[in-house]
Amino acid sequence: MWCLCEPNGYLIQYMPYQGKESNRPHSDLGVGGLKLANRLQELGVGYTGTIMANRIEKCPANAPKIKEENLNTNGRVTVTAWNDNRVVLTVSICDIVEPIVQTNRWVSTQKKKVLVSQPHVIAKYNKYMGAVDRIDENIDRCRIPIRSKKWWWANFAFCIDTSVHNAWQIYGRNPDNKLDYLHFMCHIVQVYFLKYGYPPTHSGRGHPKTSKKLDGRVPEEVRYDGWFPLKNRIDVLSVKRTLPKKCNVNLHENCFKNFHVV
């Protein structure tokens, strides 16, 4: 999938990858090279991204011989090579090398992080490129495990996974919300099971006991959704109790409405 994301990883738009034989253009400069960068510049589109060494044409940024950084610009497009753990080539329409910034990098020979100089264009790229990495990490770690041979299934599952990821990104904008991505997914599943699933059957006598407080047994999304399906009414010691089908919490009829209304 080609993904367009915000810096925090929120997915804005995606397009399925269509293979090498596709005639539709894509905005991946690793494939399009400097000609595509020049064309984007003419259209007034800003871009910064990585580029493969065999796509820089006659630019003198010779990757195997780079010591620190090398710069070549034709007044419109800037190509920068920076020697990190490996040589990183970037092409940019809107950023240049300066100002140089300081960053920590792991040095395997010294087995520790050291402070190194970094071009401005690399720093800007690292700031925004992590968005797609973040959504990839979350989806890969908690993706839908169901497999199918249907051609459409992968795209369908991707839509669900990214919808959950986007919902978690919006949820995390509130500093009072503390659920991580995995527990956020579990909470969604619990809500849907309670609202649309069937209550579990219990063997033996009586009802299963729980140590949770009454307010914590039912998610707020189920408790306050304004839907009150009644399973039955129970008479215990001449006291009428109401058992909601969706919550499975035995309530006095005078407490029923207060429990389900904010």
Short mmCIF file of C-alpha atoms in Angstrom, two decimals:
data_model
loop_
_atom_site.label_atom_id
_atom_site.label_comp_id
_atom_site.label_asym_id
_atom_site.label_seq_id
_atom_site.Cartn_x
_atom_site.Cartn_y
_atom_site.Cartn_z
CA MET A 1 0.00 0.00 0.00
CA TRP A 2 1.12 3.56 -0.74
CA CYS A 3 0.16 5.55 2.37
CA LEU A 4 -0.19 9.28 2.96
CA CYS A 5 -0.01 10.03 6.70
CA GLU A 6 0.16 12.92 9.11
CA PRO A 7 3.39 13.23 11.17
CA ASN A 8 1.76 11.39 14.10
CA GLY A 9 0.83 8.39 11.93
CA TYR A 10 -2.83 9.23 11.17
CA LEU A 11 -3.67 7.75 7.76
CA ILE A 12 -5.17 10.29 5.35
CA GLN A 13 -5.21 8.35 2.09
CA TYR A 14 -3.89 5.10 0.68
CA MET A 15 -3.60 3.45 -2.70
CA PRO A 16 -3.00 -0.26 -3.37
CA TYR A 17 0.32 -1.04 -5.03
CA GLN A 18 -0.41 -2.11 -8.61
CA GLY A 19 2.82 -3.79 -9.64
CA LYS A 20 5.62 -2.94 -12.05
CA GLU A 21 3.35 -3.02 -15.08
CA SER A 22 1.10 -0.20 -13.88
CA ASN A 23 0.99 2.88 -16.10
CA ARG A 24 -0.36 5.13 -13.37
CA PRO A 25 2.23 7.58 -11.94
CA HIS A 26 3.18 7.55 -8.26
CA SER A 27 4.92 10.20 -6.12
CA ASP A 28 7.75 7.92 -5.00
CA LEU A 29 11.00 9.71 -5.87
CA GLY A 30 12.95 6.51 -5.25
CA VAL A 31 11.40 5.35 -8.52
CA GLY A 32 10.86 8.60 -10.40
CA GLY A 33 14.27 10.14 -9.77
CA LEU A 34 15.32 13.74 -10.40
CA LYS A 35 13.11 14.25 -13.45
CA LEU A 36 10.03 13.67 -11.34
CA ALA A 37 11.43 15.97 -8.65
CA ASN A 38 11.91 18.73 -11.23
CA ARG A 39 8.37 18.25 -12.47
CA LEU A 40 6.94 18.46 -8.95
CA GLN A 41 8.92 21.65 -8.41
CA GLU A 42 7.42 23.16 -11.56
CA LEU A 43 3.96 22.31 -10.23
CA GLY A 44 4.74 24.00 -6.91
CA VAL A 45 4.68 20.77 -4.91
CA GLY A 46 7.16 20.57 -2.03
CA TYR A 47 8.80 17.22 -1.33
CA THR A 48 11.63 15.67 0.66
CA GLY A 49 12.42 11.97 0.44
CA THR A 50 15.05 9.33 -0.05
CA ILE A 51 16.34 8.35 -3.47
CA MET A 52 18.29 5.38 -4.77
CA ALA A 53 21.91 5.89 -5.83
CA ASN A 54 21.21 4.81 -9.41
CA ARG A 55 18.52 7.51 -9.76
CA ILE A 56 20.64 10.61 -9.16
CA GLU A 57 21.86 10.68 -12.80
CA LYS A 58 25.03 12.81 -13.12
CA CYS A 59 24.89 14.37 -9.66
CA PRO A 60 28.44 14.17 -8.14
CA ALA A 61 27.19 12.78 -4.81
CA ASN A 62 29.15 9.54 -5.22
CA ALA A 63 27.78 7.44 -2.36
CA PRO A 64 30.70 4.98 -1.78
CA LYS A 65 33.20 7.87 -1.42
CA ILE A 66 31.17 10.10 0.90
CA LYS A 67 32.95 11.07 4.14
CA GLU A 68 30.57 13.52 5.83
CA GLU A 69 28.00 15.02 3.50
CA ASN A 70 27.92 16.16 -0.09
CA LEU A 71 25.60 18.62 -1.75
CA ASN A 72 24.64 19.35 -5.31
CA THR A 73 21.87 21.66 -6.39
CA ASN A 74 20.78 23.01 -9.74
CA GLY A 75 18.86 25.87 -8.14
CA ARG A 76 15.66 23.87 -7.86
CA VAL A 77 16.32 20.35 -6.55
CA THR A 78 18.85 19.53 -3.82
CA VAL A 79 20.50 16.11 -3.49
CA THR A 80 22.19 15.36 -0.16
CA ALA A 81 24.25 12.33 0.85
CA TRP A 82 24.85 11.71 4.56
CA ASN A 83 26.93 8.91 6.02
CA ASP A 84 24.90 7.37 8.85
CA ASN A 85 25.25 3.64 9.55
CA ARG A 86 25.02 3.54 5.77
CA VAL A 87 24.96 6.28 3.16
CA VAL A 88 21.57 7.98 2.98
CA LEU A 89 20.67 9.88 -0.20
CA THR A 90 17.87 12.42 -0.09
CA VAL A 91 16.34 14.66 -2.72
CA SER A 92 14.45 17.77 -1.68
CA ILE A 93 12.62 20.64 -3.29
CA CYS A 94 12.12 22.69 -0.12
CA ASP A 95 15.04 21.88 2.28
CA ILE A 96 18.84 22.21 2.12
CA VAL A 97 21.83 21.10 4.20
CA GLU A 98 22.07 24.09 6.52
CA PRO A 99 21.56 24.72 9.35
CA ILE A 100 23.50 21.74 10.66
CA VAL A 101 21.93 20.14 13.74
CA GLN A 102 23.26 17.72 16.37
CA THR A 103 21.76 14.29 16.94
CA ASN A 104 22.57 11.04 18.75
CA ARG A 105 23.54 8.03 16.67
CA TRP A 106 24.52 4.51 17.73
CA VAL A 107 28.10 3.62 16.81
CA SER A 108 28.60 -0.14 16.71
CA THR A 109 32.39 0.05 17.03
CA GLN A 110 32.13 2.09 20.26
CA LYS A 111 28.93 0.34 21.38
CA LYS A 112 27.31 3.57 22.51
CA LYS A 113 25.46 6.62 21.21
CA VAL A 114 27.58 9.58 20.17
CA LEU A 115 26.72 13.13 19.17
CA VAL A 116 27.10 13.70 15.42
CA SER A 117 26.33 16.47 12.96
CA GLN A 118 23.28 16.05 10.76
CA PRO A 119 22.11 18.09 7.74
CA HIS A 120 18.89 20.02 8.13
CA VAL A 121 17.24 18.13 5.28
CA ILE A 122 17.93 14.77 6.99
CA ALA A 123 16.53 16.06 10.28
CA LYS A 124 13.35 17.24 8.56
CA TYR A 125 12.99 13.93 6.75
CA ASN A 126 13.39 11.93 9.98
CA LYS A 127 10.82 14.13 11.71
CA TYR A 128 8.06 13.32 9.25
CA MET A 129 9.01 9.96 7.75
CA GLY A 130 8.16 8.11 11.00
CA ALA A 131 4.43 8.45 10.35
CA VAL A 132 4.21 5.53 7.93
CA ASP A 133 6.64 3.53 10.07
CA ARG A 134 4.35 4.00 13.07
CA ILE A 135 1.22 2.80 11.31
CA ASP A 136 3.16 -0.13 9.82
CA GLU A 137 4.41 -1.12 13.28
CA ASN A 138 0.96 -1.02 14.89
CA ILE A 139 -0.76 -2.90 12.09
CA ASP A 140 1.97 -5.53 11.90
CA ARG A 141 1.90 -6.08 15.67
CA CYS A 142 -1.90 -6.27 16.05
CA ARG A 143 -3.20 -7.12 12.59
CA ILE A 144 -6.31 -9.24 11.99
CA PRO A 145 -5.01 -12.85 12.15
CA ILE A 146 -7.72 -14.32 9.92
CA ARG A 147 -6.38 -15.49 6.56
CA SER A 148 -8.36 -15.93 3.37
CA LYS A 149 -7.71 -16.79 -0.26
CA LYS A 150 -10.25 -14.22 -1.45
CA TRP A 151 -8.51 -11.54 -3.52
CA TRP A 152 -10.28 -8.72 -1.70
CA TRP A 153 -9.62 -9.90 1.86
CA ALA A 154 -6.21 -8.26 2.36
CA ASN A 155 -7.59 -4.87 1.35
CA PHE A 156 -10.67 -5.34 3.55
CA ALA A 157 -8.59 -6.30 6.60
CA PHE A 158 -6.24 -3.37 5.95
CA CYS A 159 -9.21 -0.97 6.05
CA ILE A 160 -10.29 -2.30 9.46
CA ASP A 161 -6.75 -2.23 10.86
CA THR A 162 -6.13 1.34 9.71
CA SER A 163 -9.54 2.48 10.97
CA VAL A 164 -8.65 1.20 14.44
CA HIS A 165 -5.23 2.84 14.21
CA ASN A 166 -6.76 6.19 13.21
CA ALA A 167 -9.30 5.95 16.03
CA TRP A 168 -6.46 5.32 18.49
CA GLN A 169 -4.58 8.36 17.16
CA ILE A 170 -7.64 10.56 17.78
CA TYR A 171 -8.18 8.94 21.19
CA GLY A 172 -4.58 9.69 22.16
CA ARG A 173 -4.99 13.43 21.53
CA ASN A 174 -6.77 13.65 24.86
CA PRO A 175 -4.04 13.58 27.54
CA ASP A 176 -6.46 11.94 29.99
CA ASN A 177 -6.75 8.82 27.81
CA LYS A 178 -4.17 6.26 28.88
CA LEU A 179 -4.91 3.11 26.87
CA ASP A 180 -2.12 1.83 24.64
CA TYR A 181 -2.87 0.49 21.16
CA LEU A 182 -3.40 -3.15 22.21
CA HIS A 183 -5.74 -2.36 25.13
CA PHE A 184 -7.60 0.13 22.94
CA MET A 185 -8.31 -2.67 20.45
CA CYS A 186 -9.44 -4.99 23.26
CA HIS A 187 -11.81 -2.29 24.50
CA ILE A 188 -13.38 -1.95 21.05
CA VAL A 189 -13.89 -5.72 20.82
CA GLN A 190 -15.47 -5.80 24.28
CA VAL A 191 -17.91 -3.02 23.36
CA TYR A 192 -19.00 -4.73 20.15
CA PHE A 193 -19.44 -8.09 21.87
CA LEU A 194 -21.64 -6.55 24.55
CA LYS A 195 -23.73 -4.51 22.09
CA TYR A 196 -24.17 -7.00 19.26
CA GLY A 197 -23.03 -10.40 20.53
CA TYR A 198 -24.81 -13.13 22.45
CA PRO A 199 -24.35 -13.43 26.23
CA PRO A 200 -22.22 -16.42 27.29
CA THR A 201 -23.90 -19.47 28.76
CA HIS A 202 -22.81 -20.56 32.25
CA SER A 203 -22.90 -24.09 33.56
CA GLY A 204 -23.93 -24.85 37.12
CA ARG A 205 -26.16 -22.97 39.50
CA GLY A 206 -26.27 -19.28 40.14
CA HIS A 207 -24.52 -16.47 38.34
CA PRO A 208 -20.75 -15.99 38.03
CA LYS A 209 -19.38 -13.68 40.70
CA THR A 210 -17.15 -10.74 39.95
CA SER A 211 -15.07 -8.50 42.18
CA LYS A 212 -15.43 -5.50 39.86
CA LYS A 213 -17.51 -2.55 40.94
CA LEU A 214 -20.84 -2.10 39.20
CA ASP A 215 -19.64 0.97 37.28
CA GLY A 216 -16.64 -0.91 35.90
CA ARG A 217 -18.43 -3.97 34.57
CA VAL A 218 -19.89 -2.30 31.48
CA PRO A 219 -17.98 0.03 29.09
CA GLU A 220 -19.37 3.55 28.89
CA GLU A 221 -19.97 3.15 25.13
CA VAL A 222 -22.48 0.38 25.93
CA ARG A 223 -23.85 1.80 29.15
CA TYR A 224 -24.74 5.24 27.75
CA ASP A 225 -25.74 4.42 24.16
CA GLY A 226 -29.45 5.12 24.82
CA TRP A 227 -30.63 1.61 23.91
CA PHE A 228 -32.43 -0.35 26.63
CA PRO A 229 -33.29 -3.92 25.55
CA LEU A 230 -34.87 -5.85 28.44
CA LYS A 231 -34.21 -9.56 28.72
CA ASN A 232 -36.55 -10.31 31.61
CA ARG A 233 -37.79 -9.12 34.97
CA ILE A 234 -36.82 -10.94 38.14
CA ASP A 235 -38.83 -10.98 41.35
CA VAL A 236 -36.63 -11.52 44.37
CA LEU A 237 -38.18 -11.08 47.81
CA SER A 238 -40.99 -9.03 46.26
CA VAL A 239 -38.44 -6.60 44.75
CA LYS A 240 -38.60 -6.16 40.99
CA ARG A 241 -35.24 -6.23 39.26
CA THR A 242 -34.45 -5.56 35.60
CA LEU A 243 -31.77 -7.47 33.70
CA PRO A 244 -30.65 -5.63 30.53
CA LYS A 245 -29.87 -7.96 27.67
CA LYS A 246 -26.82 -6.00 26.51
CA CYS A 247 -25.19 -5.44 29.94
CA ASN A 248 -26.20 -8.58 31.86
CA VAL A 249 -26.16 -6.53 35.09
CA ASN A 250 -29.06 -7.19 37.47
CA LEU A 251 -30.57 -3.82 38.46
CA HIS A 252 -33.45 -2.60 40.56
CA GLU A 253 -36.09 -1.08 38.28
CA ASN A 254 -35.78 2.30 40.03
CA CYS A 255 -32.01 2.28 39.39
CA PHE A 256 -32.16 1.04 35.82
CA LYS A 257 -32.56 4.39 34.06
CA ASN A 258 -30.05 6.18 36.29
CA PHE A 259 -27.44 3.51 35.53
CA HIS A 260 -27.80 3.97 31.76
CA VAL A 261 -28.16 7.76 31.54
CA VAL A 262 -25.27 10.18 31.96
#
